[in-house]
Short mmCIF file of C-alpha atoms in Angstrom, two decimals:
data_model
loop_
_atom_site.label_atom_id
_atom_site.label_comp_id
_atom_site.label_asym_id
_atom_site.label_seq_id
_atom_site.Cartn_x
_atom_site.Cartn_y
_atom_site.Cartn_z
CA MET A 24 98.41 63.66 39.05
CA THR A 25 96.86 61.38 41.48
CA THR A 26 97.72 62.99 45.05
CA THR A 27 97.35 61.10 48.46
CA TYR A 28 95.86 63.29 51.15
CA TYR A 29 97.21 63.25 55.03
CA PRO A 30 96.16 65.78 57.46
CA SER A 31 99.71 65.83 58.53
CA ILE A 32 102.96 65.52 56.98
CA TRP A 33 106.64 65.65 58.60
CA ILE A 34 110.13 65.74 56.48
CA SER A 35 113.66 66.83 57.71
CA ASP A 36 117.37 66.35 56.67
CA VAL A 37 116.76 67.35 53.42
CA HIS A 38 120.12 68.51 52.90
CA LEU A 39 119.68 70.29 50.03
CA GLY A 40 123.01 71.77 48.52
CA TYR A 41 124.72 68.88 49.39
CA LYS A 42 125.60 65.84 46.59
CA ASP A 43 123.73 62.94 48.38
CA CYS A 44 120.45 64.94 48.68
CA LYS A 45 117.85 62.57 46.92
CA ALA A 46 116.07 65.64 45.92
CA ASP A 47 114.26 63.83 42.68
CA TYR A 48 112.93 61.20 45.10
CA LEU A 49 111.52 64.08 47.73
CA LEU A 50 110.10 66.06 45.10
CA ASP A 51 107.91 63.00 43.63
CA PHE A 52 106.74 62.31 47.44
CA LEU A 53 105.81 66.23 47.30
CA ASN A 54 104.10 66.20 44.24
CA SER A 55 102.24 62.64 45.20
CA THR A 56 100.89 63.71 48.42
CA ARG A 57 98.93 66.90 50.04
CA CYS A 58 98.27 67.76 53.28
CA ASP A 59 96.56 70.80 55.55
CA VAL A 60 100.06 70.86 57.70
CA LEU A 61 103.40 70.33 56.30
CA TYR A 62 106.24 70.38 58.70
CA LEU A 63 109.79 71.08 57.95
CA VAL A 64 111.51 69.66 61.04
CA GLY A 65 115.29 70.91 60.05
CA ASP A 66 118.06 71.11 57.83
CA ILE A 67 116.17 71.39 54.88
CA VAL A 68 119.30 73.33 53.03
CA ASP A 69 122.68 72.27 54.00
CA LEU A 70 124.55 75.61 54.62
CA TRP A 71 127.53 74.13 56.18
CA SER A 72 128.25 72.12 52.96
CA MET A 73 127.41 74.98 50.82
CA LYS A 74 129.76 77.08 52.24
CA ARG A 75 132.63 74.46 51.96
CA GLN A 76 131.89 73.47 48.36
CA PHE A 77 129.00 75.43 46.48
CA TYR A 78 126.26 72.59 44.63
CA TRP A 79 122.76 72.98 43.80
CA GLN A 80 121.39 71.10 41.42
CA PRO A 81 118.21 72.05 39.23
CA SER A 82 116.03 69.23 41.34
CA HIS A 83 116.79 71.13 44.75
CA TYR A 84 115.26 74.00 43.39
CA LYS A 85 112.53 72.36 42.25
CA VAL A 86 111.86 71.29 45.85
CA LEU A 87 111.78 74.77 47.30
CA GLU A 88 109.62 75.59 44.41
CA CYS A 89 107.36 72.86 45.14
CA ILE A 90 107.09 73.45 48.84
CA GLN A 91 106.39 77.61 48.21
CA ALA A 92 103.63 76.75 46.10
CA LYS A 93 101.98 74.55 48.80
CA ALA A 94 102.61 77.52 51.30
CA GLU A 95 100.52 79.81 48.50
CA SER A 96 98.26 77.40 47.57
CA GLY A 97 96.76 77.03 51.63
CA THR A 98 98.96 74.37 53.16
CA ARG A 99 100.41 75.76 56.36
CA VAL A 100 104.05 75.31 56.40
CA VAL A 101 106.01 75.22 59.60
CA TYR A 102 109.76 75.39 59.55
CA ILE A 103 112.25 74.75 62.36
CA PRO A 104 115.11 75.42 61.67
CA GLY A 105 117.86 72.59 62.17
CA ASN A 106 121.76 73.10 62.99
CA HIS A 107 122.80 72.94 59.43
CA ASP A 108 120.45 75.69 58.50
CA GLU A 109 120.50 77.66 61.79
CA THR A 110 120.53 80.89 60.09
CA PHE A 111 117.24 80.88 60.14
CA ARG A 112 116.92 80.54 63.75
CA SER A 113 117.24 84.38 63.52
CA TYR A 114 113.74 84.48 61.82
CA VAL A 115 112.02 82.82 64.70
CA GLY A 116 108.14 84.24 65.47
CA LYS A 117 107.82 85.43 61.51
CA SER A 118 106.83 84.21 58.26
CA LEU A 119 109.32 83.53 55.49
CA PHE A 120 107.11 83.55 51.70
CA ASN A 121 104.13 82.39 53.45
CA VAL A 122 106.16 80.03 55.64
CA GLU A 123 105.95 79.61 59.52
CA VAL A 124 109.30 79.88 61.73
CA HIS A 125 109.25 78.36 65.10
CA LYS A 126 112.25 77.04 67.30
CA THR A 127 109.66 74.23 68.44
CA PHE A 128 106.24 73.37 67.76
CA ILE A 129 103.17 71.52 69.62
CA HIS A 130 101.23 69.34 67.38
CA THR A 131 97.84 68.25 68.14
CA THR A 132 96.57 65.37 66.17
CA SER A 133 93.08 64.49 65.04
CA LEU A 134 92.47 62.31 68.20
CA GLY A 135 93.93 65.33 70.42
CA LYS A 136 97.22 64.29 71.00
CA LYS A 137 100.16 66.14 71.59
CA PHE A 138 103.43 66.05 69.95
CA LEU A 139 106.59 68.21 70.76
CA LEU A 140 108.18 68.80 67.02
CA LEU A 141 111.80 70.34 67.20
CA HIS A 142 115.05 69.36 65.33
CA GLY A 143 117.09 67.56 67.68
CA ASP A 144 120.40 69.22 67.80
CA ASP A 145 119.70 70.37 71.26
CA PHE A 146 120.31 66.53 72.41
CA ASP A 147 123.76 66.74 70.75
CA SER A 148 125.71 67.38 74.45
CA ALA A 149 123.77 65.18 76.44
CA THR A 150 124.30 62.04 74.28
CA ARG A 151 127.57 63.48 73.13
CA TYR A 152 126.61 62.46 69.72
CA ASN A 153 128.80 60.47 67.40
CA LYS A 154 130.07 62.86 64.84
CA LEU A 155 129.85 59.90 61.92
CA ILE A 156 126.21 60.46 62.15
CA SER A 157 125.60 64.19 63.26
CA ILE A 158 128.03 65.67 60.80
CA ALA A 159 126.87 65.60 57.10
CA GLY A 160 130.35 66.39 55.61
CA ASP A 161 133.01 64.55 58.27
CA ALA A 162 135.20 62.57 56.48
CA ALA A 163 133.96 59.59 57.92
CA TYR A 164 130.54 60.36 56.94
CA ASP A 165 131.41 61.39 53.27
CA PHE A 166 132.84 58.27 53.17
CA LEU A 167 129.82 55.83 54.09
CA LEU A 168 128.03 58.52 51.70
CA PHE A 169 130.26 57.69 49.07
CA LEU A 170 129.89 54.00 49.51
CA ASN A 171 126.14 54.10 49.49
CA ARG A 172 125.89 55.90 46.07
CA TRP A 173 128.09 53.73 44.30
CA THR A 174 126.37 50.42 45.91
CA ASN A 175 123.25 52.34 44.64
CA ARG A 176 125.00 52.91 41.25
CA ILE A 177 125.79 48.99 40.66
CA ARG A 178 122.38 48.12 42.00
CA ARG A 179 120.44 50.23 39.45
CA LEU A 180 122.68 48.38 36.85
CA TYR A 181 121.49 44.96 37.82
CA GLY A 182 117.44 46.01 38.29
CA GLY A 183 117.72 46.42 42.11
CA HIS A 184 115.88 48.98 44.07
CA TYR A 185 117.61 52.06 45.97
CA TRP A 186 118.73 50.58 49.27
CA SER A 187 120.57 52.21 52.41
CA LEU A 188 124.05 50.66 52.69
CA ALA A 189 124.95 53.72 54.95
CA SER A 190 121.73 52.97 57.29
CA TRP A 191 122.62 49.19 57.09
CA LEU A 192 126.08 49.80 58.53
CA LYS A 193 125.33 52.24 60.91
CA ASN A 194 122.70 49.74 62.40
CA ARG A 195 125.63 46.98 62.94
CA VAL A 196 127.86 49.38 64.25
CA HIS A 197 127.92 48.94 68.23
CA LYS A 198 128.84 53.00 69.07
CA ALA A 199 126.65 53.98 66.15
CA ARG A 200 123.44 52.21 67.88
CA GLU A 201 124.57 53.49 71.45
CA ALA A 202 124.37 56.92 70.49
CA ILE A 203 121.22 56.56 68.64
CA SER A 204 119.63 54.91 71.54
CA ALA A 205 121.19 58.15 74.16
CA PHE A 206 119.53 60.23 71.29
CA GLU A 207 116.06 59.00 71.72
CA SER A 208 116.18 58.54 75.29
CA ALA A 209 116.88 62.34 75.64
CA ALA A 210 114.18 62.98 73.39
CA ILE A 211 111.44 60.73 75.49
CA HIS A 212 112.75 62.52 78.47
CA GLU A 213 112.12 66.33 77.12
CA ALA A 214 108.94 64.99 76.14
CA LYS A 215 108.07 63.42 79.80
CA LYS A 216 109.45 66.94 80.62
CA GLN A 217 107.11 69.15 78.77
CA GLY A 218 104.10 66.61 79.64
CA VAL A 219 103.10 65.89 75.70
CA ASP A 220 102.06 62.52 74.62
CA GLY A 221 104.84 62.50 72.11
CA ILE A 222 107.88 64.25 70.40
CA ILE A 223 108.68 64.61 66.38
CA CYS A 224 112.03 64.96 65.67
CA GLY A 225 114.97 64.22 63.04
CA HIS A 226 118.66 65.36 63.31
CA ILE A 227 120.01 61.70 63.59
CA HIS A 228 119.09 60.08 60.28
CA GLN A 229 117.29 57.27 61.90
CA PRO A 230 113.98 57.07 60.86
CA ALA A 231 111.95 55.05 63.95
CA ILE A 232 108.45 55.00 65.50
CA LYS A 233 108.94 53.24 69.14
CA VAL A 234 106.63 53.95 72.23
CA GLN A 235 108.45 54.15 75.93
CA ASP A 236 107.24 55.07 78.95
CA GLY A 237 103.79 55.96 77.48
CA ILE A 238 105.45 58.62 75.16
CA VAL A 239 105.62 58.01 71.71
CA TYR A 240 109.03 58.47 70.05
CA CYS A 241 108.87 59.43 66.43
CA ASN A 242 111.54 60.06 63.87
CA ASP A 243 111.09 61.20 60.34
CA GLY A 244 114.21 60.30 59.20
CA ASP A 245 116.54 61.86 56.42
CA TRP A 246 116.35 62.49 52.49
CA ILE A 247 120.38 61.48 52.16
CA GLU A 248 120.45 58.03 53.34
CA ASN A 249 116.86 56.49 54.04
CA CYS A 250 114.36 58.83 51.68
CA THR A 251 111.35 58.62 54.81
CA ALA A 252 108.87 60.90 55.83
CA LEU A 253 106.00 60.82 58.82
CA VAL A 254 102.15 60.93 58.02
CA GLU A 255 99.05 61.14 59.87
CA GLY A 256 96.42 59.24 58.53
CA GLN A 257 92.71 60.50 58.42
CA ASN A 258 92.05 57.65 61.46
CA GLY A 259 94.74 59.37 63.93
CA ARG A 260 97.40 57.25 63.08
CA ILE A 261 101.10 57.91 62.15
CA GLU A 262 102.90 56.20 59.52
CA LEU A 263 106.55 56.09 58.37
CA LEU A 264 106.99 55.96 55.02
CA HIS A 265 109.66 55.00 52.64
CA TRP A 266 110.04 56.97 49.66
CA SER A 267 112.20 56.37 46.55
CA ASP A 268 112.18 53.98 43.15
CA ILE A 269 109.89 51.95 45.34
CA GLN A 270 107.37 53.26 48.10
CA HIS A 271 106.29 51.48 51.56
CA VAL A 272 105.24 51.52 55.38
CA ILE A 273 108.08 51.01 57.30
CA ASN A 274 106.31 51.44 61.14
CA VAL A 275 102.71 52.62 62.21
CA VAL A 276 101.33 53.49 65.63
CA GLU A 277 98.01 53.60 66.20
CA LEU A 278 97.24 56.33 68.68
CA ASP A 279 93.71 55.11 69.53
CA LYS A 280 95.52 52.07 71.03
CA ILE A 281 98.26 54.02 72.98
CA LYS A 282 97.50 54.93 76.54
CA THR A 283 100.02 58.23 76.98
CA THR A 284 100.41 60.30 79.93
CA GLY A 285 100.27 63.86 78.09
CA LYS A 286 99.16 66.83 79.69
CA ALA A 287 100.77 69.76 77.65
CA LYS A 288 98.23 72.48 76.71
CA ALA A 289 97.08 73.16 73.20
CA ALA A 290 99.83 75.13 71.13
#
């Protein structure tokens, strides 16, 4: 299989063990790409969901197997546990099956830009984050994903490609937009506080790249609603990719054209 090389790749909010996890699309993405560093930015396994009802498909195991194979073949894999897999936070500072576990991390791009990496649930209290988006498994969120699931089944019958109804609806609900905006502002504030050029996180299932107040904000999205990942190109730019039955670039930031104010020391 022909693979595309990226120096760094970020994914989060996979939610393996949850019925709406798009593991097949993620597995195709992982098999179609290679990188020096693979960052797992939290909620890779949904322990919350599996405590309520055990659900595990062969494709979920294959995703873990693929990540493990990359780690064993020389790819540096850095894992930052989130709130749905917070049990693994007890392993911070250690290595599990060649996978480094960190609470947060500083990534330095090829252009010397420094990005703070964290999952994002630390911002919940500051933003009063809406449970509709925050908690996979909440009744309202389950219903939203139920609609998403059946919409795409119908679309496939008529030859349509995958489309996230859940994301479309969230972006049209005023309170949801307010919560997302508050989260982004809290993340940008934290990046400023730590003196970095940007921040990369997940948690809210809202993929985005934006530049505000000299800070590059990146959210790698999820593999429940949006099927997205962030990649760092060899030319120093960061791309937000959508990867389902079709693949395309959602947004790009050219780091060499962005004036940032970060002063953090290298990790």
